[in-house]
Amino acid sequence: MKDNTSRLVLGSLLRRPNKPVLGDDTVCLDRSSLFENVRLQANLFLQSGLRPDDFVVLMCDRGLAFWSELLAAWVLGAKPICVEKNISDEHAASVVQMTSVSKIIGADETTTPEFKALERLPSSFDPNAEAGDLQSCFRDLPFVDDSELPDLAGLIFTSGTTGLPKGVPLTHRALNLNALSTAQRLQLRDSDRLLIATPFRFISSISHFLVTLLSGAAFFGVERTLMIKDLIDILNDRDISAFGGSPFHMQFIAMAGEHRLPKLRWAMSSGDHLRREVIEKLAGNFSNLELHVVYGMAELGGRFCELPPQYLSNKAGSVGFPINGFEITIRRDDGTTCDVGEVGNIYVSGQIGFEGYFRNTKANQKVLSSVGFLNGDMGYVDDEGFVFLSGRSDSVFKRSGLKVSAQIIADALMNLDEIHDVFCTSEENDFEGRVPVAYISWKNESEMDSGEISRTLRRFIPVNHIPARYVSLPEIPRTGSGKVDRRRLASLIEATKGSSKAEG
Amino acid sequence: MAVEESVRSILSSEFGLDSSSLETDAAIFSAGLLDSLNSLRLLMMLESQFGLSISPLDVSLDDVDSISKITETVNRLKD
């Protein structure tokens, strides 16, 4: 199926013009308003020279205009490159070099110099715009001819935990198939109002948007920083019945319970497995909450596994089984298939599949093979086909659903003159899933306190990579090959507990 | 002033913020200096430092988005 994702989504909303479809904590657009915004925006882009197959940078962190602009760019067959507003200069330069992009949507005075040379396209977002009639507005959309529709619907980027972020091609075909398969499994109702509080450029957000609209429901999204109380207030103020968030969010949804969230009937956790304690608390504090646990990746156009609500009690900790269009196999390092219950590398294949990172032969050689896409996670499948994750095959772990690389932290620490050697790992944390911990051996007497180390690290690595704890050790024990000797490390940690300045 | 000094000390020692140069009213979370995930650790630190009981369900961005707001929140909860 090669169909314009914009046509698929808008074509599913051709009735009930006054039904809410898109909102945040302050505004709410009905279908008529969304259609008119997409029509006006697509025509404005067309007049500004945006053409089929053009890459265009689409800046996020600007609110709901993002969705109207994304749909409008797709109408024209253009290929949005979704990036965060505070993208690093280095990443921005690589985007320009990789794609030869020449146009940008949503630039302002804070835009990185690397993007300032791009031609700025105008935005016409107006939450009060109204289409006269949905059918005729839809007919007036300047859809590119199918023959001119490129396979590529755009690019998003990996988190960059193992180097510079990699470009993940999104195709109309994969987005459509994934959204339709996911909608079938998630069973949102057309009366639902779904809220997300994650950056719109994430594949999880794009998948939520597509699935929600294809289900006939209304999508609400807030990108700004929210504390838990703010989130609860928005859920209630906007009459939200469905919430999509990370395991981090879910523990607070559980804590709030039905008495503080009386309208919530559906929740979806994604980003990592959901702990049994949180599942049990959700079940205990809500009388009838439909909870879905989902596993997804940008590389696969959205979701690829889901644990349906009826299996939560006896399969807690699992991410479920593949949605239509995907198959999963677990393989040993030599490529042979693992037995039931045996932990190995997760390979994903199937109709939706992943065809490789954008112009990145080196990365593709590592992850693509005849048996599918090696997705970097480790896990096993039980005797009923349910997938359980057991970590990453590299030094990456999830902190509150977001990837963190222990290697990036270790590299940043090794740049400090005072440090002789470092070992970074992660440990369980009640609220954040896993958090980074750094074990440090110092040169001479140059030990720093934890505040000084964090202040220095903040200049080089993302906030979520700052270790929760630093532990000073006389040495980082290593084997002859240079690997950390974990057995000796454990003894050393036990012997030096609480004795260092950096401890804490 | 004692509360504000303690708040600055927590932000510096636990989160690596250069709080000595941070204006009292400068945004912390909405400016991206800390993310919402850090808020929980901050609340736990405030509980421990000032002997308070703080539920994350009752704290909004407006309560913690600057040194002055955190100080006000702590003083309010202490009363």
Coordinates of C-alpha atoms in Angstrom, one line a residue, chain A residues 1-5 7-8 52 74-75 77 143-151 172:
Chain A
M1 CA 0.0 0.0 0.0
K2 CA 1.5 3.3 -1.0
D3 CA -0.8 6.1 0.1
N4 CA -0.2 9.6 1.3
T5 CA -0.4 9.4 5.1
R7 CA -4.9 11.6 2.7
L8 CA -5.4 8.5 4.8
P52 CA 7.3 16.9 -3.9
W74 CA 2.8 15.5 3.4
V75 CA -0.1 16.7 1.3
G77 CA 4.7 15.1 -1.0
F143 CA -2.5 16.6 -2.9
V144 CA 0.6 15.6 -5.0
D145 CA -0.2 13.0 -7.7
D146 CA 0.4 9.4 -6.5
S147 CA 2.9 9.0 -9.3
E148 CA 5.0 11.8 -7.7
L149 CA 4.6 10.8 -4.1
P150 CA 8.0 9.8 -2.8
D151 CA 8.4 6.7 -0.7
H172 CA 4.2 6.6 4.0

